[in-house]
Amino acid sequence: MGWEYYRSFLAVLTEGSLSAAARKMGITQPTVGRHVSALEAAFKQVLFTRTPSGLVPTDAANALKGYVESMQSTAAALEREALSQEQGVQGTVRVSTSEVIGVEVVPRALARLRREHPSLKVELMATNRVQDLLRREADIAIRMSPPRQEALVARKVGHVELGLFAHADYLAERGMPAAITELETHALIGFDEETPFLRAARAKFPVWSRDALTLRSDSDVAQLAMIRAGCGIGICQSALARRDERLVRVLPDAFSFLLETWVTMHGDLRGSRRCRAVFDALVKCMQDHIDA
Amino acid sequence: MGWEYYRSFLAVLTEGSLSAAARKMGITQPTVGRHVSALEAAFKQVLFTRTPSGLVPTDAANALKGYVESMQSTAAALEREALSQEQGVQGTVRVSTSEVIGVEVVPRALARLRREHPSLKVELMATNRVQDLLRREADIAIRMSPPRQEALVARKVGHVELGLFAHADYLAERGMPAAITELETHALIGFDEETPFLRAARAKFPVWSRDALTLRSDSDVAQLAMIRAGCGIGICQSALARRDERLVRVLPDAFSFLLETWVTMHGDLRGSRRCRAVFDALVKCMQDHIDA
DNA sequence: TCTTTTCCATACAAAAATGTATAGCAGATG
DNA sequence: CATCTGCTATACATTTTTGTATGGAAAAGA
């Protein structure tokens, strides 16, 4: 079975119609249709139900989605590697970080990197969804949990501390809470959605229940903006808060979290100059961030 | 860049010549040659040095090998899944186990499975090299270490005990050692090559040094055969030794290892009838083995 | 209700990929 | 030393794949 068909299959799966898939791939709609038909013939099953508004995947097609996605990300990584194999540090590197790190910390490192290596390109995926390095969704990742996968180059850069912070203006108006229980009367900023991490955190600090929060956002960055704007009290990396002298630590003794921080990279990229350069720069950047 | 070229590229890489690759893929040598040339043109670099005896990969080509291998195993897994999506338990499942488990334990489970599901095919990879489930090198794996990868269905089936064993005939001739130190005068069976596991084991039982071993083999199965043949004293799973009443435990109190045993499967296969059936059968098989 | 837009499917022409045949070369073999 | 066998590279014919053009059908908008 030719691999080329799988590309069309994935495009139809993600685009939802033969025409859209064809546009995206730079080929024509009949061709995509033929590819899908060829797959259906080979697998002896219907992969899409045809409708006038597009193709709707069957269960069988959805069961195959993960495989072709994996192939696609691997192929993309292959091309990044192949197109960067000339002398010097050049080519494209995909970096995956959490939202806050990607917005607040990494950019300064990238600026310096780009000055040193003008032909280096970096794709920054600032998302809290954990990317899979083994599936080549990214080349390098900065994560707050130790790597569970083998075959990775991993460097522990220390602990990021989380604390409660608020803007000085807010505290001047509402007063500085003296104990955890006083938080109930304050404007608390936190997450909207439940995640395993949040449940674990809540077990340690019951005050931080979803109902107690008056300002909710699923975006760390938005939460940080709210803290900076003096909306209330929220959780923030101490190292980030230190940058803004008007942000004041709240209840430093009662509330503190330490997150192990790792920079990880696929083992195969050990010999890749461009990835090694970005990896080293990110390690240094994170260490500077933590030590700041 | 068309994925189809990558297939040819990998075939040349593994076969060593355009002609051999073409034979393997069922196409002709000029076609494979054109594919390779197309890749070289696209990547603007030489991937192989042509010789009269074949194509020798350059460093650049070797750097890309891992990617295409990953794509290939994923494509193979996709086809296994696609060709097994009809009703009932059928299709192909790839199972990866250690050598001993694959040879001594699993086959009986497979026999029963095949009786219950005649149209089920199983590929058994009995190798001590750890297969990567995320890369789809196998669908299901039985491993002696807890899974370090997320997105896996994992079932702990208990502990396999390792002990020292010897054949009754050997012990009758050479005597039963009464203490660990007496092992030095015996014929010891063990591994030839150093592995991280062995280094860890040695730290606990210094007697088992490489020099002390008189019969060395890197194959667990061969070691087991030597023990059964009365060659000497070796390490063996207690559950396996129990099957042969003429195998006698040596120094049961001084030497005992417990290995956590896990059956693991890629999370995407949770809904796959054939994989679920094999998974359940293997879990039961391993539990029976351990409890025996 | 009619028009417009989007979609898929099909027939036919054009383009691209593949296969065939062959030449040339190096090493193994008698 | 000649022969044989493996390999790659190239020219040419063929097949396959792709693109173009068009028809029909369903949904969105006037």
XYZ file of C-alpha atoms (C1' of nucleotides) in Angstrom:
644
model
C 0.000 0.000 0.000
C 1.567 3.273 -1.109
C 2.327 5.791 1.606
C 1.279 8.604 -0.667
C -2.348 7.633 -0.227
C -2.062 8.140 3.506
C -1.209 11.784 3.006
C -4.415 12.342 1.086
C -6.335 10.323 3.641
C -5.092 12.499 6.489
C -5.803 15.674 4.555
C -9.401 14.587 3.963
C -9.692 13.620 7.612
C -8.539 17.014 8.821
C -10.083 19.195 6.117
C -13.410 17.433 5.919
C -13.811 17.360 2.156
C -12.033 16.156 -0.949
C -11.924 19.655 -2.384
C -10.441 21.261 0.709
C -7.915 18.467 1.047
C -6.928 18.877 -2.582
C -6.465 22.622 -2.162
C -4.278 22.110 0.861
C -2.100 19.521 -0.851
C -1.788 21.417 -4.082
C -3.396 18.684 -6.159
C -6.876 18.280 -7.593
C -10.087 16.970 -6.108
C -10.445 13.945 -8.405
C -6.971 12.807 -7.428
C -7.731 12.954 -3.731
C -10.979 11.135 -4.372
C -9.145 8.400 -6.218
C -6.655 8.008 -3.380
C -9.415 7.601 -0.845
C -11.193 5.122 -3.091
C -7.987 3.166 -3.525
C -7.593 2.905 0.238
C -11.174 1.826 0.662
C -10.696 -0.827 -1.971
C -7.472 -2.073 -0.401
C -8.901 -2.194 3.116
C -12.259 -3.472 1.878
C -14.231 -1.038 3.963
C -15.847 2.376 3.720
C -13.717 5.115 5.260
C -16.009 8.094 4.605
C -19.688 8.657 4.035
C -20.062 11.056 1.137
C -22.345 14.014 1.688
C -22.964 17.070 -0.449
C -21.100 19.123 2.122
C -18.063 16.915 2.399
C -16.807 13.554 3.591
C -17.646 12.355 7.087
C -15.174 9.824 8.500
C -16.470 6.459 9.643
C -15.322 4.815 12.871
C -12.873 2.809 10.825
C -11.298 5.987 9.468
C -11.056 7.563 12.904
C -9.346 4.460 14.222
C -6.585 5.042 11.682
C -6.179 8.746 12.325
C -3.502 8.437 15.000
C -1.269 6.420 12.712
C -1.262 8.862 9.825
C -0.804 11.785 12.177
C 2.237 10.080 13.588
C 3.572 9.475 10.088
C 3.022 13.077 9.182
C 4.837 14.527 12.162
C 7.698 12.119 11.564
C 7.905 13.097 7.925
C 7.934 16.757 8.907
C 10.749 16.137 11.368
C 12.656 14.260 8.688
C 12.434 17.204 6.350
C 13.518 19.648 9.046
C 16.559 17.481 9.622
C 17.319 16.926 5.947
C 17.036 20.566 5.021
C 19.396 21.662 7.797
C 22.293 19.352 7.206
C 24.670 21.825 5.669
C 27.525 23.331 7.597
C 26.795 25.596 10.537
C 23.721 26.149 12.638
C 20.774 26.558 10.327
C 17.423 25.104 9.510
C 14.254 24.833 11.534
C 13.780 23.696 15.124
C 10.389 23.127 16.720
C 10.260 24.007 20.392
C 7.356 23.129 22.653
C 6.853 24.953 25.948
C 4.074 25.784 28.333
C 2.187 28.947 27.551
C 3.779 31.134 30.190
C 7.318 30.001 29.514
C 6.776 30.427 25.810
C 5.446 33.932 26.173
C 7.470 35.308 29.040
C 10.784 33.499 29.124
C 11.840 31.853 25.899
C 11.541 34.781 23.466
C 14.567 36.563 24.882
C 16.670 33.453 24.352
C 15.417 33.166 20.790
C 16.343 36.754 20.092
C 19.939 36.111 21.087
C 20.015 32.825 19.185
C 18.823 34.482 16.008
C 21.492 37.121 16.322
C 24.187 34.479 16.636
C 22.743 32.225 13.921
C 20.861 34.346 11.382
C 19.850 31.393 9.215
C 18.274 29.524 12.128
C 14.500 29.273 12.191
C 12.545 28.413 15.316
C 8.939 27.311 15.569
C 7.634 27.959 19.055
C 4.589 25.972 20.174
C 3.439 27.625 23.356
C 0.719 25.264 24.529
C -0.033 23.435 27.729
C -0.862 20.308 25.819
C 2.112 18.034 26.227
C 3.709 17.353 22.884
C 5.101 13.966 22.165
C 8.786 14.089 21.368
C 8.888 10.471 20.284
C 6.198 11.157 17.758
C 8.263 14.094 16.552
C 5.592 16.648 17.251
C 8.445 18.815 18.469
C 12.237 18.614 18.513
C 12.776 20.154 21.932
C 10.398 20.567 24.858
C 10.534 22.444 28.136
C 8.391 20.593 30.636
C 7.582 20.762 34.322
C 7.672 17.006 34.813
C 10.538 14.556 34.564
C 10.704 12.800 31.184
C 8.991 9.435 31.239
C 10.285 8.374 27.894
C 13.565 6.749 27.191
C 15.727 7.678 24.246
C 15.546 11.318 25.194
C 18.281 13.787 25.969
C 17.041 15.423 29.160
C 18.560 18.162 31.278
C 17.157 19.163 34.634
C 17.510 22.893 35.054
C 16.247 23.177 38.611
C 12.995 24.120 40.249
C 10.565 26.817 39.261
C 8.805 28.209 42.295
C 5.142 29.069 42.218
C 3.724 31.514 44.728
C 0.739 33.748 45.322
C 1.144 37.239 43.971
C -0.889 40.408 43.649
C -0.290 43.919 42.419
C 0.695 46.483 45.064
C -2.301 48.641 44.102
C -4.711 45.784 44.744
C -3.177 45.042 48.124
C -3.249 48.732 49.070
C -6.964 48.739 48.415
C -8.002 45.337 49.771
C -5.323 44.729 52.339
C -2.695 42.018 52.630
C -4.160 38.725 53.832
C -2.473 37.547 56.983
C -3.544 33.897 56.815
C -4.725 31.351 54.289
C -8.285 31.546 55.554
C -8.454 35.254 54.753
C -8.109 34.455 51.087
C -11.802 33.659 50.983
C -12.642 37.356 51.066
C -10.268 38.208 48.219
C -10.500 38.167 44.435
C -8.783 34.939 43.483
C -7.510 34.189 39.986
C -7.258 30.601 38.795
C -8.112 27.924 36.293
C -11.514 27.221 34.946
C -11.052 23.632 33.878
C -10.145 20.757 36.125
C -6.893 19.000 35.347
C -5.050 16.233 37.170
C -2.434 18.744 38.247
C -5.072 21.054 39.681
C -6.729 18.251 41.599
C -3.375 17.383 43.125
C -2.747 21.013 44.016
C -6.186 21.347 45.567
C -5.537 18.415 47.861
C -2.699 20.451 49.329
C -4.464 23.827 49.409
C -8.216 23.343 49.844
C -8.800 27.095 49.823
C -8.074 27.126 46.142
C -11.378 25.469 45.244
C -13.019 26.292 41.955
C -15.945 28.045 43.636
C -13.683 30.343 45.594
C -12.132 31.685 42.413
C -13.665 34.907 41.226
C -11.587 35.288 38.094
C -11.134 32.185 36.016
C -9.188 31.615 32.838
C -7.687 28.541 31.284
C -4.810 30.607 29.979
C -1.832 31.038 32.280
C -0.914 34.092 30.302
C -4.294 35.679 30.827
C -4.099 34.917 34.539
C -0.719 36.576 34.680
C -2.106 39.595 32.905
C -4.931 39.788 35.431
C -2.477 39.669 38.312
C -0.391 42.395 36.724
C -3.479 44.494 36.140
C -4.329 44.356 39.822
C -7.438 42.217 39.428
C -6.648 40.054 42.402
C -4.454 37.364 43.867
C -3.187 34.587 41.650
C -0.532 31.930 41.231
C 2.557 32.972 39.364
C 6.156 31.936 38.975
C 8.226 33.803 41.525
C 10.919 34.409 38.955
C 8.404 36.110 36.695
C 6.939 38.205 39.469
C 10.365 39.453 40.437
C 10.576 41.274 37.121
C 7.767 43.599 38.096
C 8.623 45.306 41.353
C 5.004 46.239 41.966
C 3.996 42.588 42.224
C 4.017 41.520 45.854
C 4.235 38.012 47.250
C 1.204 36.973 49.298
C 1.501 34.454 52.126
C 4.972 33.305 51.084
C 5.239 30.839 53.926
C 1.818 29.275 53.529
C 1.757 28.847 49.778
C 4.697 27.615 47.753
C 5.084 25.054 45.008
C 8.262 23.782 43.461
C 8.114 22.423 39.925
C 10.987 20.396 38.544
C 11.920 21.809 35.199
C 13.407 19.828 32.334
C 14.600 20.596 28.869
C 14.277 17.484 26.717
C 15.175 16.525 23.183
C 14.886 13.419 21.061
C 18.009 11.309 21.319
C 18.415 11.110 17.566
C 18.988 14.855 17.490
C 22.050 14.667 19.702
C 24.286 15.131 16.689
C 22.211 17.862 15.128
C 24.041 21.155 15.345
C 20.954 23.313 15.136
C 19.055 21.355 17.781
C 22.052 21.221 20.058
C 22.467 24.981 19.775
C 18.825 25.636 20.605
C 18.895 23.048 23.375
C 21.909 24.637 25.023
C 20.441 28.110 24.660
C 17.174 27.005 26.240
C 18.951 25.320 29.136
C 20.916 28.477 29.795
C 17.816 30.614 29.393
C 15.839 28.540 31.891
C 18.675 28.525 34.378
C 18.963 32.295 34.130
C 15.211 32.524 34.574
C 15.217 30.385 37.683
C 18.254 32.033 39.219
C 17.026 35.544 38.450
C 8.031 15.896 -0.630
C 6.208 12.686 -1.482
C 6.184 10.012 1.193
C 6.541 7.355 -1.451
C 10.167 8.312 -1.958
C 10.914 7.587 1.675
C 9.915 3.983 1.209
C 12.463 3.557 -1.544
C 15.035 5.439 0.492
C 14.605 3.091 3.440
C 14.725 0.036 1.201
C 18.019 1.171 -0.295
C 19.324 1.931 3.167
C 18.506 -1.539 4.456
C 19.235 -3.539 1.304
C 22.387 -1.753 0.271
C 21.721 -1.463 -3.435
C 19.166 -0.088 -5.847
C 18.639 -3.492 -7.405
C 18.057 -5.283 -4.122
C 15.733 -2.531 -2.923
C 13.778 -2.731 -6.162
C 13.426 -6.496 -5.872
C 12.184 -6.158 -2.324
C 9.625 -3.510 -3.210
C 8.423 -5.215 -6.344
C 9.421 -2.358 -8.626
C 12.375 -1.841 -10.927
C 15.855 -0.605 -10.296
C 15.606 2.573 -12.418
C 12.545 3.619 -10.449
C 14.292 3.262 -7.128
C 17.255 5.126 -8.540
C 15.000 7.960 -9.631
C 13.418 8.150 -6.192
C 16.780 8.433 -4.516
C 17.891 11.055 -7.018
C 14.703 13.016 -6.415
C 15.380 13.051 -2.674
C 18.954 14.114 -3.212
C 17.795 16.925 -5.450
C 15.141 18.059 -2.982
C 17.489 17.984 -0.006
C 20.402 19.342 -2.047
C 22.827 16.789 -0.738
C 24.270 13.417 -1.619
C 22.641 10.575 0.286
C 24.616 7.663 -1.144
C 27.986 7.142 -2.759
C 27.517 4.916 -5.779
C 29.836 1.948 -6.078
C 29.827 -0.982 -8.472
C 28.704 -3.187 -5.604
C 25.871 -0.995 -4.368
C 25.043 2.280 -2.671
C 26.840 3.282 0.505
C 24.886 5.708 2.701
C 26.496 9.004 3.632
C 26.313 10.446 7.138
C 23.410 12.559 5.980
C 21.477 9.464 4.947
C 22.184 7.693 8.212
C 20.943 10.701 10.132
C 17.577 10.258 8.434
C 17.328 6.522 8.951
C 15.501 6.662 12.266
C 12.739 8.787 10.810
C 11.903 6.531 7.907
C 12.085 3.469 10.127
C 9.578 5.088 12.412
C 7.335 5.879 9.473
C 7.578 2.333 8.243
C 6.650 0.707 11.517
C 3.745 3.110 11.868
C 2.539 2.336 8.370
C 2.770 -1.368 9.124
C 0.733 -0.912 12.291
C -1.835 1.081 10.359
C -2.271 -1.734 7.887
C -2.583 -4.332 10.623
C -5.325 -2.234 12.143
C -7.067 -1.478 8.862
C -7.082 -5.062 7.686
C -8.579 -6.322 10.952
C -11.515 -4.016 11.318
C -14.233 -6.437 10.364
C -16.421 -8.078 12.933
C -14.909 -10.473 15.429
C -11.386 -11.121 16.542
C -9.189 -11.366 13.479
C -6.190 -9.807 11.854
C -2.586 -9.598 12.932
C -1.144 -8.640 16.309
C 2.562 -8.112 16.926
C 3.708 -9.185 20.365
C 7.121 -8.377 21.783
C 8.510 -10.371 24.702
C 11.841 -11.273 26.195
C 13.453 -14.352 24.738
C 12.678 -16.708 27.586
C 9.086 -15.610 27.981
C 8.584 -15.832 24.256
C 9.996 -19.311 24.044
C 8.843 -20.894 27.281
C 5.664 -19.147 28.370
C 3.752 -17.361 25.656
C 3.371 -20.140 23.068
C 0.838 -22.061 25.157
C -1.329 -18.958 25.413
C -1.102 -18.433 21.677
C -2.195 -21.998 21.036
C -5.374 -21.478 23.027
C -5.980 -18.093 21.424
C -5.710 -19.546 17.954
C -8.177 -22.244 18.841
C -10.691 -19.676 20.039
C -10.084 -17.254 17.170
C -8.976 -19.184 14.103
C -8.620 -16.112 11.918
C -6.288 -14.367 14.362
C -2.641 -14.063 13.378
C 0.103 -13.343 15.882
C 3.645 -12.208 15.192
C 5.852 -13.005 18.144
C 9.082 -11.039 18.486
C 11.096 -12.830 21.136
C 14.013 -10.493 21.652
C 15.618 -8.838 24.631
C 15.886 -5.573 22.729
C 13.133 -3.386 24.075
C 10.683 -2.563 21.332
C 9.154 0.837 21.222
C 5.391 0.673 21.437
C 4.993 4.349 20.650
C 6.895 3.831 17.445
C 4.570 0.931 16.695
C 7.342 -1.598 16.499
C 4.914 -3.864 18.319
C 1.288 -3.733 19.426
C 1.710 -5.450 22.764
C 4.796 -5.996 24.888
C 5.587 -8.026 27.975
C 8.314 -6.285 29.895
C 10.122 -6.642 33.200
C 10.167 -2.942 33.901
C 7.345 -0.512 34.562
C 6.272 1.405 31.470
C 7.947 4.783 31.237
C 5.794 6.003 28.439
C 2.455 7.625 28.736
C -0.463 6.811 26.507
C -0.050 3.119 27.153
C -2.462 0.569 28.515
C -0.407 -1.209 31.147
C -1.300 -4.085 33.434
C 0.995 -5.226 36.213
C 0.781 -8.984 36.505
C 2.976 -9.434 39.555
C 6.557 -10.397 40.169
C 8.637 -12.998 38.415
C 11.167 -14.514 40.773
C 14.679 -15.291 39.643
C 16.734 -17.824 41.531
C 19.807 -19.995 41.155
C 19.092 -23.451 39.772
C 20.979 -26.525 38.731
C 20.130 -29.986 37.519
C 19.958 -32.719 40.153
C 22.604 -34.727 38.268
C 25.046 -31.832 38.398
C 24.478 -31.335 42.111
C 24.880 -35.044 42.784
C 28.262 -34.931 41.142
C 29.576 -31.577 42.337
C 27.681 -31.158 45.570
C 25.227 -28.519 46.718
C 26.929 -25.255 47.681
C 26.177 -24.302 51.231
C 27.110 -20.623 51.002
C 27.511 -17.913 48.386
C 31.283 -18.078 48.621
C 31.262 -21.735 47.595
C 29.893 -20.769 44.201
C 33.422 -19.880 43.143
C 34.292 -23.534 42.795
C 31.253 -24.301 40.657
C 30.415 -24.073 36.968
C 28.466 -20.856 36.729
C 26.266 -19.958 33.771
C 25.648 -16.335 32.915
C 25.745 -13.469 30.448
C 28.660 -12.607 28.271
C 27.893 -8.994 27.555
C 27.586 -6.248 30.135
C 24.225 -4.540 30.386
C 22.935 -1.934 32.823
C 20.746 -4.588 34.416
C 23.684 -6.890 34.929
C 25.777 -4.159 36.477
C 22.978 -3.461 38.926
C 22.645 -7.146 39.735
C 26.383 -7.494 40.249
C 26.371 -4.705 42.797
C 24.080 -6.885 44.883
C 25.820 -10.228 44.249
C 29.527 -9.653 43.685
C 30.139 -13.388 43.286
C 28.442 -13.217 39.915
C 31.339 -11.450 38.247
C 32.014 -12.047 34.593
C 35.313 -13.783 35.306
C 33.699 -16.234 37.673
C 31.359 -17.471 34.966
C 32.553 -20.584 33.229
C 29.698 -20.848 30.756
C 28.647 -17.652 29.084
C 25.893 -16.947 26.616
C 23.973 -13.850 25.714
C 20.892 -15.933 25.110
C 18.648 -16.558 28.096
C 17.260 -19.529 26.270
C 20.682 -21.042 25.761
C 21.500 -20.499 29.430
C 18.292 -22.241 30.391
C 19.194 -25.143 28.121
C 22.596 -25.383 29.768
C 21.029 -25.476 33.203
C 18.622 -28.177 32.086
C 21.477 -30.152 30.563
C 23.294 -30.165 33.880
C 26.150 -27.918 32.779
C 26.171 -25.940 35.974
C 24.434 -23.383 38.123
C 22.572 -20.531 36.508
C 19.892 -17.945 36.977
C 16.413 -18.962 35.960
C 12.837 -18.010 36.646
C 11.553 -20.078 39.564
C 8.264 -20.602 37.790
C 10.064 -22.131 34.829
C 12.288 -24.311 36.980
C 9.267 -25.727 38.763
C 8.179 -27.374 35.540
C 11.194 -29.680 35.570
C 11.308 -31.580 38.824
C 14.955 -32.417 38.346
C 15.942 -28.771 38.552
C 16.909 -27.881 42.104
C 17.047 -24.463 43.692
C 20.493 -23.444 44.905
C 20.955 -21.077 47.849
C 17.312 -19.968 47.843
C 17.813 -17.661 50.807
C 20.969 -15.988 49.579
C 19.978 -15.378 45.989
C 16.581 -14.111 44.926
C 15.456 -11.418 42.533
C 11.968 -10.134 41.975
C 11.141 -8.592 38.628
C 8.008 -6.551 38.199
C 6.194 -7.806 35.162
C 3.972 -5.706 32.938
C 1.869 -6.311 29.898
C 1.588 -3.098 27.911
C -0.252 -1.971 24.810
C -0.545 1.245 22.868
C -3.483 3.301 24.096
C -4.906 3.696 20.627
C -5.483 -0.036 20.496
C -7.814 -0.005 23.488
C -10.793 -0.322 21.182
C -9.244 -2.951 18.963
C -10.939 -6.279 19.490
C -8.047 -8.382 18.315
C -5.477 -6.541 20.438
C -7.726 -6.595 23.471
C -8.196 -10.332 23.081
C -4.460 -10.976 22.849
C -3.759 -8.540 25.679
C -6.200 -10.274 28.006
C -4.884 -13.678 27.051
C -1.312 -12.624 27.718
C -2.209 -11.127 31.092
C -3.906 -14.366 32.090
C -1.039 -16.404 30.714
C 1.534 -14.443 32.686
C -0.490 -14.609 35.867
C -0.817 -18.371 35.485
C 2.901 -18.543 34.858
C 3.744 -16.583 37.974
C 1.258 -18.391 40.189
C 2.229 -21.805 38.908
C -38.637 30.686 -4.912
C -34.713 31.355 -7.458
C -29.875 32.083 -7.476
C -25.443 31.123 -5.885
C -22.123 28.380 -3.940
C -20.279 24.385 -2.439
C -19.734 19.791 -2.781
C -18.794 14.902 -5.280
C -18.581 11.996 -9.537
C -17.310 11.084 -14.227
C -15.234 11.297 -19.115
C -11.421 12.547 -21.608
C -6.835 14.669 -22.528
C -2.233 15.632 -20.784
C 1.533 14.736 -18.004
C 4.256 12.054 -15.178
C 5.908 7.960 -13.522
C 7.193 3.347 -14.426
C 9.067 -0.554 -16.993
C 12.137 -2.553 -20.705
C 16.330 -3.056 -22.822
C 20.967 -2.213 -22.943
C 25.619 -0.389 -22.145
C 29.436 0.044 -19.029
C 32.032 -1.155 -14.997
C 34.210 -3.688 -11.137
C 35.028 -7.756 -8.646
C 34.693 -12.868 -8.156
C 35.602 -17.384 -10.257
C 37.225 -20.964 -13.137
C 43.262 -14.481 -18.573
C 38.718 -14.946 -19.938
C 34.135 -15.390 -18.093
C 30.494 -14.643 -15.244
C 27.770 -12.075 -12.085
C 26.546 -8.385 -9.648
C 25.944 -3.494 -9.797
C 24.562 1.539 -11.811
C 23.195 4.665 -15.546
C 20.739 5.902 -19.665
C 17.464 5.911 -23.817
C 13.051 4.770 -25.261
C 8.276 2.763 -25.056
C 4.447 2.024 -22.175
C 1.526 2.346 -18.546
C -0.247 4.769 -14.874
C -1.399 8.710 -12.671
C -2.898 13.263 -12.735
C -5.351 17.349 -14.397
C -9.220 19.594 -16.991
C -13.823 20.204 -17.904
C -18.315 19.324 -16.882
C -22.710 17.504 -14.890
C -25.738 16.812 -10.959
C -27.195 17.549 -6.224
C -27.738 19.690 -1.883
C -27.391 23.638 1.154
C -27.094 28.865 1.896
C -28.654 33.382 0.826
C -31.433 36.997 -1.602
